[in-house]
PDB file of C-alpha atoms in Angstrom:
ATOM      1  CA  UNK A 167     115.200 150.282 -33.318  1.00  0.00           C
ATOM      2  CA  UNK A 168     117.003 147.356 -34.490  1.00  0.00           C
ATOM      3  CA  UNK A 169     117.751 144.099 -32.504  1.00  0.00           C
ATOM      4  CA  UNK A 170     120.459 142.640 -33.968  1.00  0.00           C
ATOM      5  CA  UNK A 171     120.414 139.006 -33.720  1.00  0.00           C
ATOM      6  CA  UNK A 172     116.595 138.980 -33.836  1.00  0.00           C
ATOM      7  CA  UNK A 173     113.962 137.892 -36.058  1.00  0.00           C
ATOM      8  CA  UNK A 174     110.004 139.593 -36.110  1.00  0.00           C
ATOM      9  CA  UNK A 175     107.504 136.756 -36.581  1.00  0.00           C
ATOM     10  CA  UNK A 176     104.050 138.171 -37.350  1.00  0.00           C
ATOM     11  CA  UNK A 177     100.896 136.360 -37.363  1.00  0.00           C
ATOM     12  CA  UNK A 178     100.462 137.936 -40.663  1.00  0.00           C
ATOM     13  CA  UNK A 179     104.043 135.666 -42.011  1.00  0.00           C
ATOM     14  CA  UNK A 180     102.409 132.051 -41.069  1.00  0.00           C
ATOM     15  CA  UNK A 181      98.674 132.520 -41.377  1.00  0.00           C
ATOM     16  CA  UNK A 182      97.135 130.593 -44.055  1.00  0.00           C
ATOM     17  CA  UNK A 183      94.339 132.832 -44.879  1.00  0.00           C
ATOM     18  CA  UNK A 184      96.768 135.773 -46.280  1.00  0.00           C
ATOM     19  CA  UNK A 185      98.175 135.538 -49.633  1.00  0.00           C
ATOM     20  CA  UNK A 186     101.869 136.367 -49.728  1.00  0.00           C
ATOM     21  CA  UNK A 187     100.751 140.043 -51.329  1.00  0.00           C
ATOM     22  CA  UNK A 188      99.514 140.435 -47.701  1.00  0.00           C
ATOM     23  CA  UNK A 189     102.221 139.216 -45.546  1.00  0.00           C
ATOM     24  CA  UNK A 190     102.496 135.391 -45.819  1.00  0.00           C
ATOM     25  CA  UNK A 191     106.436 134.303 -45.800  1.00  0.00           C
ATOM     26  CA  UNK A 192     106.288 130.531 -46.004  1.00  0.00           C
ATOM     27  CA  UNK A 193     104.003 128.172 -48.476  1.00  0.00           C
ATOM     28  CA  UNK A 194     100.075 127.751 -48.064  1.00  0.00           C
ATOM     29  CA  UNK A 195     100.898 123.910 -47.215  1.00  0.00           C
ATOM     30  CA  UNK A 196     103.235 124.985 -44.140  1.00  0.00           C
ATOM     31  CA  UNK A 197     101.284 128.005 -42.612  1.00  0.00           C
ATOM     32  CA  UNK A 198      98.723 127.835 -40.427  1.00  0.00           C
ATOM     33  CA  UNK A 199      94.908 129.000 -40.595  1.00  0.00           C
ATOM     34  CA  UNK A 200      95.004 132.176 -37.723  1.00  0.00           C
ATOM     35  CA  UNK A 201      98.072 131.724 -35.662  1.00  0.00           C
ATOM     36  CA  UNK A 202      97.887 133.711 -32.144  1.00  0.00           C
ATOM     37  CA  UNK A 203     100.403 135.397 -30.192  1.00  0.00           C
ATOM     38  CA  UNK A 204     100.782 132.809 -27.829  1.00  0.00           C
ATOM     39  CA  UNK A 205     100.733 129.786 -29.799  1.00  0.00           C
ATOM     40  CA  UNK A 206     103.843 131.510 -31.730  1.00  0.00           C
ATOM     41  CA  UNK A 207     105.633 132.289 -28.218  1.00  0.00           C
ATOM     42  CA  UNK A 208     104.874 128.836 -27.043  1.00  0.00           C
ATOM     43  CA  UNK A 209     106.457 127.262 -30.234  1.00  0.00           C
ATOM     44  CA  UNK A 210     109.863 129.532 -30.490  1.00  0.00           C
ATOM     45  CA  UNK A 211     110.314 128.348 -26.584  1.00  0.00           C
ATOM     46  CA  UNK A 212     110.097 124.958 -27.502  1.00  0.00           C
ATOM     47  CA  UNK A 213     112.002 125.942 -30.213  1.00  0.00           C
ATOM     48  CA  UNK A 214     114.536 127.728 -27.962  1.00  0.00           C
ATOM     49  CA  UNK A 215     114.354 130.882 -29.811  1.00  0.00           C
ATOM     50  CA  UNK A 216     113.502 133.192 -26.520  1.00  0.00           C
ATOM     51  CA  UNK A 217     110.822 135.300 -27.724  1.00  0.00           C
ATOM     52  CA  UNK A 218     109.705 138.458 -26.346  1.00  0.00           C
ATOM     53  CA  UNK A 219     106.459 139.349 -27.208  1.00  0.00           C
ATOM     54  CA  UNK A 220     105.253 142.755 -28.233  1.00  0.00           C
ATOM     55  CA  UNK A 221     101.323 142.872 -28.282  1.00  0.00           C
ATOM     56  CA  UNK A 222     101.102 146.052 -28.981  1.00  0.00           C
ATOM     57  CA  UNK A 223     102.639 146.141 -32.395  1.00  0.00           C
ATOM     58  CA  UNK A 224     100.470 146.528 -35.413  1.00  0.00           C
ATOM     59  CA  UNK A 225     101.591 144.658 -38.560  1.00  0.00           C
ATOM     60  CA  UNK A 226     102.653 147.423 -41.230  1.00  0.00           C
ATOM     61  CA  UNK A 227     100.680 146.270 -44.173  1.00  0.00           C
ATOM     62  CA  UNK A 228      97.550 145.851 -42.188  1.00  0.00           C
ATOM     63  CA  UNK A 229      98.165 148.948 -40.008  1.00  0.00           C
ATOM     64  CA  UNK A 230      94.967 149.205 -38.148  1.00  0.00           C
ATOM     65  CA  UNK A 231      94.698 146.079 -36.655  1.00  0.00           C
ATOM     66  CA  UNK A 232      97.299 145.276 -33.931  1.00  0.00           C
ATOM     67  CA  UNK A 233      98.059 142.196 -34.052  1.00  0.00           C
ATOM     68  CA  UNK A 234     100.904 141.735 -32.105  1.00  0.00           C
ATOM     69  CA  UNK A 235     104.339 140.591 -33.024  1.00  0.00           C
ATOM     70  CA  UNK A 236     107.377 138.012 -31.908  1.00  0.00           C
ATOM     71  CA  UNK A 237     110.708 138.864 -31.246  1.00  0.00           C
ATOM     72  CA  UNK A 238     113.225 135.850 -31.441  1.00  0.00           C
ATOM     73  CA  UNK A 239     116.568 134.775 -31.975  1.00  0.00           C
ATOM     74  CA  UNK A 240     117.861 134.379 -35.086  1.00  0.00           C
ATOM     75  CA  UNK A 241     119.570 130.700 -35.667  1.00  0.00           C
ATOM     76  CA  UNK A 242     118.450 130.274 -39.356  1.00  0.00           C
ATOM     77  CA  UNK A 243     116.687 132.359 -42.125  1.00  0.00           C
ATOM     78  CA  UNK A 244     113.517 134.228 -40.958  1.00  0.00           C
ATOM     79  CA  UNK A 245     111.921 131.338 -43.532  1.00  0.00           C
ATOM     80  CA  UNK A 246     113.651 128.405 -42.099  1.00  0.00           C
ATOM     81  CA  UNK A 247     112.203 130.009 -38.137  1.00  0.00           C
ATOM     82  CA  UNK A 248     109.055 130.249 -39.666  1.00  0.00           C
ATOM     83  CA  UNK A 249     108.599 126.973 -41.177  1.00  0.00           C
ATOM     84  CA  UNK A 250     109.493 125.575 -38.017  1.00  0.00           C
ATOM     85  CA  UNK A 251     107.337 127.701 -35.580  1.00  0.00           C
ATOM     86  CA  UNK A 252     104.325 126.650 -37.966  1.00  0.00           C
ATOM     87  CA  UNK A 253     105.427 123.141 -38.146  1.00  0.00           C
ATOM     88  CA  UNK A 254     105.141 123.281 -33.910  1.00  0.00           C
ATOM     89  CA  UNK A 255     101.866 125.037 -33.861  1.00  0.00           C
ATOM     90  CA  UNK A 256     100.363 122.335 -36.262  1.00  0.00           C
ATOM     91  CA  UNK A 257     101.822 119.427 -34.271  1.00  0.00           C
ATOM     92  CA  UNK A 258     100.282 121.001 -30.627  1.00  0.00           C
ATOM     93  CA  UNK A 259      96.621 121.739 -32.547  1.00  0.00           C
ATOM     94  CA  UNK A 260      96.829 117.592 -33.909  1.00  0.00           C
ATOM     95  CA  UNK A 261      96.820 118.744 -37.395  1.00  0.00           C
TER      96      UNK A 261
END
């Protein structure tokens, strides 16, 4: 079911260690090297995004491994959101 209004972040879209074949949305240079569930729902509510997290969700091109996903409010492209949730995750690890 859709949410309209809503964005899915996977870790899958800002990890550094997939290539874009496997998931990766934003550059190498801007992801981050295995992002976690709560590290992405910390950043969109810093953000202000209000994420609702959905552990149980498996990522569709890696199907057997649930990973989790993010729900959050759309404000910009799901590039743009991305970009920035990585940008927040790098700035709380001190990269």
């Amino acid at each position: 079911m859709r949410d309209e209004g809503k964005l899915v972040i996977w870790p899958a879209s800002i990890d550094r260690s997939r290539s874009r074949r496997e998931g990766r949305i934003i550059s190498r240079k801007s992801s981050v090297s295995d992002p976690k569930l709560d590290e992405i729902t910390k950043a969109a509510q810093s953000l202000g995004l209000n994420p609702r997290v959905e552990a149980d969700k498996a990522y569709p091109r890696s199907w057997w491994e649930k990973s989790g996903r993010v729900m959050v409010d759309k404000t910009a492209s799901k590039n743009t959101v991305a970009r920035n949730i990585a940008k927040i995750i790098k700035k709380d690890r001190g990269n």
